[in-house]
PDB file of C-alpha atoms in Angstrom:
ATOM      1  CA  UNK Q   1     104.059 117.543 125.147  1.00 91.00           C
ATOM      2  CA  UNK Q   2     101.993 114.774 124.079  1.00 94.00           C
ATOM      3  CA  UNK Q   3      99.318 115.520 121.395  1.00 95.00           C
ATOM      4  CA  UNK Q   4      96.349 113.291 120.571  1.00 96.00           C
ATOM      5  CA  UNK Q   5      94.602 112.973 117.294  1.00 96.00           C
ATOM      6  CA  UNK Q   6      91.290 113.698 119.178  1.00 96.00           C
ATOM      7  CA  UNK Q   7      92.537 117.398 119.644  1.00 96.00           C
ATOM      8  CA  UNK Q   8      93.694 117.301 123.280  1.00 98.00           C
ATOM      9  CA  UNK Q   9      97.157 117.934 123.912  1.00 97.00           C
ATOM     10  CA  UNK Q  10      98.825 116.968 127.257  1.00 97.00           C
ATOM     11  CA  UNK Q  11     101.491 118.769 129.190  1.00 96.00           C
ATOM     12  CA  UNK Q  12     102.899 117.943 132.772  1.00 94.00           C
ATOM     13  CA  UNK Q  13     101.584 120.227 135.655  1.00 93.00           C
ATOM     14  CA  UNK Q  14     103.785 122.990 136.425  1.00 91.00           C
ATOM     15  CA  UNK Q  15     103.762 125.329 140.003  1.00 89.00           C
ATOM     16  CA  UNK Q  16     102.142 128.130 137.983  1.00 90.00           C
ATOM     17  CA  UNK Q  17      99.163 125.800 137.822  1.00 89.00           C
ATOM     18  CA  UNK Q  18      98.789 125.262 141.234  1.00 86.00           C
ATOM     19  CA  UNK Q  19      95.924 128.321 141.783  1.00 82.00           C
ATOM     20  CA  UNK Q  20      93.682 126.712 139.091  1.00 83.00           C
ATOM     21  CA  UNK Q  21      94.223 123.611 140.849  1.00 79.00           C
ATOM     22  CA  UNK Q  22      93.174 124.875 144.055  1.00 74.00           C
ATOM     23  CA  UNK Q  23      90.545 126.507 142.597  1.00 76.00           C
ATOM     24  CA  UNK Q  24      89.346 123.120 141.148  1.00 75.00           C
ATOM     25  CA  UNK Q  25      89.498 121.566 143.994  1.00 71.00           C
ATOM     26  CA  UNK Q  26      87.445 123.757 146.302  1.00 62.00           C
ATOM     27  CA  UNK Q  27      84.605 123.786 143.811  1.00 63.00           C
ATOM     28  CA  UNK Q  28      84.342 120.167 142.735  1.00 54.00           C
ATOM     29  CA  UNK Q  29      84.394 118.445 146.305  1.00 55.00           C
ATOM     30  CA  UNK Q  30      80.628 117.242 145.108  1.00 56.00           C
ATOM     31  CA  UNK Q  31      81.809 114.751 142.417  1.00 54.00           C
ATOM     32  CA  UNK Q  32      85.001 113.430 144.033  1.00 58.00           C
ATOM     33  CA  UNK Q  33      85.840 110.907 146.717  1.00 52.00           C
ATOM     34  CA  UNK Q  34      87.810 113.127 148.990  1.00 56.00           C
ATOM     35  CA  UNK Q  35      86.872 116.605 150.534  1.00 59.00           C
ATOM     36  CA  UNK Q  36      89.888 118.916 150.945  1.00 60.00           C
ATOM     37  CA  UNK Q  37      89.610 122.696 151.522  1.00 60.00           C
ATOM     38  CA  UNK Q  38      93.125 123.969 150.503  1.00 67.00           C
ATOM     39  CA  UNK Q  39      95.028 127.236 151.021  1.00 76.00           C
ATOM     40  CA  UNK Q  40      98.129 128.298 149.324  1.00 79.00           C
ATOM     41  CA  UNK Q  41     100.417 126.718 151.816  1.00 82.00           C
ATOM     42  CA  UNK Q  42      98.609 123.543 151.668  1.00 79.00           C
ATOM     43  CA  UNK Q  43      98.886 123.368 147.856  1.00 77.00           C
ATOM     44  CA  UNK Q  44     102.680 124.109 147.546  1.00 81.00           C
ATOM     45  CA  UNK Q  45     102.994 121.524 149.925  1.00 82.00           C
ATOM     46  CA  UNK Q  46     100.848 119.087 148.143  1.00 76.00           C
ATOM     47  CA  UNK Q  47     102.898 119.814 145.050  1.00 81.00           C
ATOM     48  CA  UNK Q  48     106.454 119.367 146.624  1.00 82.00           C
ATOM     49  CA  UNK Q  49     104.913 115.980 147.991  1.00 79.00           C
ATOM     50  CA  UNK Q  50     104.378 114.860 144.265  1.00 78.00           C
ATOM     51  CA  UNK Q  51     106.752 111.784 143.796  1.00 72.00           C
ATOM     52  CA  UNK Q  52     107.939 111.874 139.983  1.00 74.00           C
ATOM     53  CA  UNK Q  53     108.250 108.248 140.087  1.00 85.00           C
ATOM     54  CA  UNK Q  54     104.482 107.586 141.425  1.00 91.00           C
ATOM     55  CA  UNK Q  55     102.554 110.528 140.436  1.00 92.00           C
ATOM     56  CA  UNK Q  56     102.251 112.468 136.936  1.00 94.00           C
ATOM     57  CA  UNK Q  57      99.628 115.111 136.744  1.00 93.00           C
ATOM     58  CA  UNK Q  58      98.894 116.550 133.137  1.00 96.00           C
ATOM     59  CA  UNK Q  59      97.264 119.540 132.085  1.00 97.00           C
ATOM     60  CA  UNK Q  60      94.931 118.952 129.042  1.00 97.00           C
ATOM     61  CA  UNK Q  61      94.689 121.421 126.303  1.00 98.00           C
ATOM     62  CA  UNK Q  62      92.185 121.767 123.815  1.00 97.00           C
ATOM     63  CA  UNK Q  63      94.325 122.293 120.658  1.00 97.00           C
ATOM     64  CA  UNK Q  64      91.610 124.048 118.444  1.00 95.00           C
ATOM     65  CA  UNK Q  65      91.442 127.024 121.141  1.00 96.00           C
ATOM     66  CA  UNK Q  66      94.836 126.416 123.107  1.00 97.00           C
ATOM     67  CA  UNK Q  67      92.837 126.781 126.181  1.00 96.00           C
ATOM     68  CA  UNK Q  68      93.617 124.469 129.315  1.00 97.00           C
ATOM     69  CA  UNK Q  69      90.557 122.609 129.717  1.00 97.00           C
ATOM     70  CA  UNK Q  70      91.410 120.333 132.344  1.00 95.00           C
ATOM     71  CA  UNK Q  71      93.524 117.492 133.922  1.00 94.00           C
ATOM     72  CA  UNK Q  72      94.426 114.051 133.572  1.00 97.00           C
ATOM     73  CA  UNK Q  73      95.994 112.445 136.832  1.00 95.00           C
ATOM     74  CA  UNK Q  74      98.078 109.186 136.830  1.00 96.00           C
ATOM     75  CA  UNK Q  75      98.780 108.213 140.632  1.00 94.00           C
ATOM     76  CA  UNK Q  76      99.934 105.351 142.695  1.00 95.00           C
ATOM     77  CA  UNK Q  77     102.121 104.057 139.476  1.00 96.00           C
ATOM     78  CA  UNK Q  78     103.246 100.644 140.021  1.00 97.00           C
ATOM     79  CA  UNK Q  79     105.882 100.676 137.093  1.00 96.00           C
ATOM     80  CA  UNK Q  80     106.993  96.584 138.179  1.00 97.00           C
ATOM     81  CA  UNK Q  81     103.039  95.446 137.420  1.00 97.00           C
ATOM     82  CA  UNK Q  82     102.641  98.572 134.963  1.00 98.00           C
ATOM     83  CA  UNK Q  83      99.418  99.817 136.841  1.00 98.00           C
ATOM     84  CA  UNK Q  84      98.308 102.986 138.259  1.00 98.00           C
ATOM     85  CA  UNK Q  85      94.947 104.927 139.237  1.00 97.00           C
ATOM     86  CA  UNK Q  86      93.419 107.013 137.110  1.00 96.00           C
ATOM     87  CA  UNK Q  87      91.211 110.253 137.256  1.00 94.00           C
ATOM     88  CA  UNK Q  88      90.335 113.472 135.399  1.00 94.00           C
ATOM     89  CA  UNK Q  89      88.740 116.698 135.739  1.00 92.00           C
ATOM     90  CA  UNK Q  90      87.288 119.317 133.171  1.00 93.00           C
ATOM     91  CA  UNK Q  91      87.902 122.910 134.611  1.00 92.00           C
ATOM     92  CA  UNK Q  92      84.305 124.439 135.662  1.00 90.00           C
ATOM     93  CA  UNK Q  93      84.334 126.948 132.772  1.00 93.00           C
ATOM     94  CA  UNK Q  94      84.565 124.377 130.261  1.00 94.00           C
ATOM     95  CA  UNK Q  95      81.977 122.014 131.288  1.00 90.00           C
ATOM     96  CA  UNK Q  96      79.196 121.219 129.143  1.00 91.00           C
ATOM     97  CA  UNK Q  97      81.158 121.304 125.958  1.00 94.00           C
ATOM     98  CA  UNK Q  98      81.833 117.397 125.443  1.00 94.00           C
ATOM     99  CA  UNK Q  99      85.414 117.661 126.830  1.00 96.00           C
ATOM    100  CA  UNK Q 100      85.295 114.883 129.550  1.00 95.00           C
ATOM    101  CA  UNK Q 101      85.570 111.999 127.350  1.00 97.00           C
ATOM    102  CA  UNK Q 102      88.439 113.701 124.927  1.00 97.00           C
ATOM    103  CA  UNK Q 103      90.638 114.333 128.078  1.00 98.00           C
ATOM    104  CA  UNK Q 104      89.908 110.697 129.543  1.00 98.00           C
ATOM    105  CA  UNK Q 105      90.798 109.320 126.197  1.00 98.00           C
ATOM    106  CA  UNK Q 106      94.046 111.127 125.702  1.00 98.00           C
ATOM    107  CA  UNK Q 107      95.220 110.358 129.040  1.00 98.00           C
ATOM    108  CA  UNK Q 108      94.330 106.764 128.660  1.00 98.00           C
ATOM    109  CA  UNK Q 109      95.726 106.527 125.269  1.00 97.00           C
ATOM    110  CA  UNK Q 110      98.946 108.176 126.633  1.00 97.00           C
ATOM    111  CA  UNK Q 111      99.294 105.671 129.279  1.00 97.00           C
ATOM    112  CA  UNK Q 112      99.239 102.824 127.045  1.00 97.00           C
ATOM    113  CA  UNK Q 113     100.953 104.000 123.986  1.00 95.00           C
ATOM    114  CA  UNK Q 114     103.666 106.377 125.645  1.00 95.00           C
ATOM    115  CA  UNK Q 115     104.170 104.711 129.455  1.00 96.00           C
ATOM    116  CA  UNK Q 116     103.271 101.213 128.295  1.00 97.00           C
ATOM    117  CA  UNK Q 117     100.733 100.777 131.020  1.00 98.00           C
ATOM    118  CA  UNK Q 118      99.235  97.146 131.581  1.00 98.00           C
ATOM    119  CA  UNK Q 119      96.217  98.173 133.389  1.00 98.00           C
ATOM    120  CA  UNK Q 120      94.292 101.511 134.593  1.00 98.00           C
ATOM    121  CA  UNK Q 121      92.018 101.520 137.687  1.00 98.00           C
ATOM    122  CA  UNK Q 122      89.814 104.244 138.624  1.00 97.00           C
ATOM    123  CA  UNK Q 123      86.675 104.881 140.798  1.00 96.00           C
ATOM    124  CA  UNK Q 124      83.773 107.011 140.119  1.00 94.00           C
ATOM    125  CA  UNK Q 125      80.863 108.296 142.498  1.00 93.00           C
ATOM    126  CA  UNK Q 126      77.457 106.814 141.132  1.00 94.00           C
ATOM    127  CA  UNK Q 127      75.974 110.066 140.880  1.00 91.00           C
ATOM    128  CA  UNK Q 128      78.592 111.376 138.583  1.00 90.00           C
ATOM    129  CA  UNK Q 129      76.931 110.099 135.428  1.00 91.00           C
ATOM    130  CA  UNK Q 130      78.982 112.454 133.114  1.00 89.00           C
ATOM    131  CA  UNK Q 131      82.403 110.712 134.199  1.00 92.00           C
ATOM    132  CA  UNK Q 132      80.609 107.217 134.250  1.00 95.00           C
ATOM    133  CA  UNK Q 133      79.489 107.827 130.588  1.00 95.00           C
ATOM    134  CA  UNK Q 134      82.960 109.069 129.599  1.00 95.00           C
ATOM    135  CA  UNK Q 135      84.917 105.990 131.146  1.00 97.00           C
ATOM    136  CA  UNK Q 136      82.904 103.692 129.318  1.00 97.00           C
ATOM    137  CA  UNK Q 137      83.363 105.547 125.941  1.00 96.00           C
ATOM    138  CA  UNK Q 138      87.310 105.172 126.799  1.00 97.00           C
ATOM    139  CA  UNK Q 139      86.947 101.438 127.353  1.00 97.00           C
ATOM    140  CA  UNK Q 140      86.575 101.193 130.615  1.00 98.00           C
ATOM    141  CA  UNK Q 141      84.806  98.272 132.332  1.00 98.00           C
ATOM    142  CA  UNK Q 142      82.854  98.113 135.663  1.00 97.00           C
ATOM    143  CA  UNK Q 143      84.320  95.977 137.498  1.00 98.00           C
ATOM    144  CA  UNK Q 144      82.688  96.259 141.155  1.00 97.00           C
ATOM    145  CA  UNK Q 145      81.176  98.554 143.583  1.00 97.00           C
ATOM    146  CA  UNK Q 146      82.246  99.828 147.057  1.00 95.00           C
ATOM    147  CA  UNK Q 147      78.427 100.065 148.347  1.00 96.00           C
ATOM    148  CA  UNK Q 148      77.822 103.295 150.428  1.00 95.00           C
ATOM    149  CA  UNK Q 149      81.214 103.918 150.908  1.00 92.00           C
ATOM    150  CA  UNK Q 150      81.590 107.709 150.218  1.00 88.00           C
ATOM    151  CA  UNK Q 151      79.484 110.348 152.355  1.00 85.00           C
ATOM    152  CA  UNK Q 152      78.143 113.427 151.017  1.00 82.00           C
ATOM    153  CA  UNK Q 153      75.885 115.675 152.580  1.00 81.00           C
ATOM    154  CA  UNK Q 154      73.856 113.258 154.562  1.00 87.00           C
ATOM    155  CA  UNK Q 155      73.815 110.403 151.969  1.00 90.00           C
ATOM    156  CA  UNK Q 156      76.022 107.590 151.176  1.00 94.00           C
ATOM    157  CA  UNK Q 157      77.279 106.607 148.023  1.00 93.00           C
ATOM    158  CA  UNK Q 158      78.379 103.845 146.064  1.00 96.00           C
ATOM    159  CA  UNK Q 159      81.685 104.044 144.428  1.00 95.00           C
ATOM    160  CA  UNK Q 160      81.801 102.377 141.221  1.00 97.00           C
ATOM    161  CA  UNK Q 161      85.259 100.411 140.634  1.00 98.00           C
ATOM    162  CA  UNK Q 162      86.390 100.708 136.826  1.00 98.00           C
ATOM    163  CA  UNK Q 163      89.185  99.208 135.043  1.00 98.00           C
ATOM    164  CA  UNK Q 164      90.935  98.857 131.450  1.00 98.00           C
ATOM    165  CA  UNK Q 165      93.384  96.405 130.495  1.00 98.00           C
ATOM    166  CA  UNK Q 166      96.116  96.883 127.407  1.00 98.00           C
ATOM    167  CA  UNK Q 167      94.511  94.098 125.605  1.00 97.00           C
ATOM    168  CA  UNK Q 168      90.917  95.590 125.936  1.00 97.00           C
ATOM    169  CA  UNK Q 169      92.430  99.014 124.771  1.00 97.00           C
ATOM    170  CA  UNK Q 170      93.865  97.880 121.620  1.00 96.00           C
ATOM    171  CA  UNK Q 171      90.899  96.272 120.251  1.00 97.00           C
ATOM    172  CA  UNK Q 172      88.718  99.251 120.804  1.00 97.00           C
ATOM    173  CA  UNK Q 173      87.415 100.796 117.697  1.00 96.00           C
ATOM    174  CA  UNK Q 174      88.604 104.320 118.351  1.00 94.00           C
ATOM    175  CA  UNK Q 175      92.085 102.899 118.640  1.00 96.00           C
ATOM    176  CA  UNK Q 176      91.872 100.956 115.475  1.00 95.00           C
ATOM    177  CA  UNK Q 177      90.545 104.214 113.557  1.00 94.00           C
ATOM    178  CA  UNK Q 178      93.823 105.783 114.789  1.00 92.00           C
ATOM    179  CA  UNK Q 179      95.819 102.960 113.262  1.00 89.00           C
ATOM    180  CA  UNK Q 180      96.945 101.966 116.842  1.00 88.00           C
ATOM    181  CA  UNK Q 181      98.964 105.385 117.127  1.00 89.00           C
ATOM    182  CA  UNK Q 182      96.877 108.140 118.980  1.00 92.00           C
ATOM    183  CA  UNK Q 183      99.824 110.624 119.003  1.00 91.00           C
ATOM    184  CA  UNK Q 184     100.219 112.869 116.335  1.00 90.00           C
ATOM    185  CA  UNK Q 185     103.768 114.097 117.295  1.00 77.00           C
ATOM    186  CA  UNK Q 186     105.245 110.577 116.851  1.00 76.00           C
ATOM    187  CA  UNK Q 187     106.385 109.894 113.536  1.00 71.00           C
ATOM    188  CA  UNK Q 188     107.995 106.373 112.786  1.00 69.00           C
ATOM    189  CA  UNK Q 189     110.856 106.303 110.978  1.00 70.00           C
ATOM    190  CA  UNK Q 190     110.852 104.160 107.920  1.00 68.00           C
ATOM    191  CA  UNK Q 191     114.193 104.510 106.356  1.00 59.00           C
ATOM    192  CA  UNK Q 192     116.652 102.037 108.168  1.00 56.00           C
TER     193      UNK Q 192
END
């Protein structure tokens, strides 16, 4: 388990998490790029299809309350170029509690610190103001807009492309405040 200094722990998705993820997908379609209505069978098939080489779905846990509060998704990993597509969610019952930024920061920091990524990409719908603010706080930069690319209930929305490089991440004030090590479970060995 990865335990971040900001109070969010990350653990790998397990089969027992699938009902919670199905509920999330069925209620959060308003703020996502894809609309998927799932049943238990389709959710199980999705879980079975995940490649451990190109996808890593992490459950975010608030270490103060021990509540599972959301998830961080690492998708389409390109190990050669050290990149992937990022997204995150906060479960409905935990929204409005200021958890989006810590979940996104913990996932982003895990990727650079542990997985040694060089770049992280993402896309956010223009109407998802909370996610845009969280991404900016985590250090992501706006890199472009796919104009009117996503249809939601009679309206076409812009999709904002975001990205962050490891060299930008290293220089963030929040990373410097952690001394460059965000994971409290890592203790360097000083005795050689």
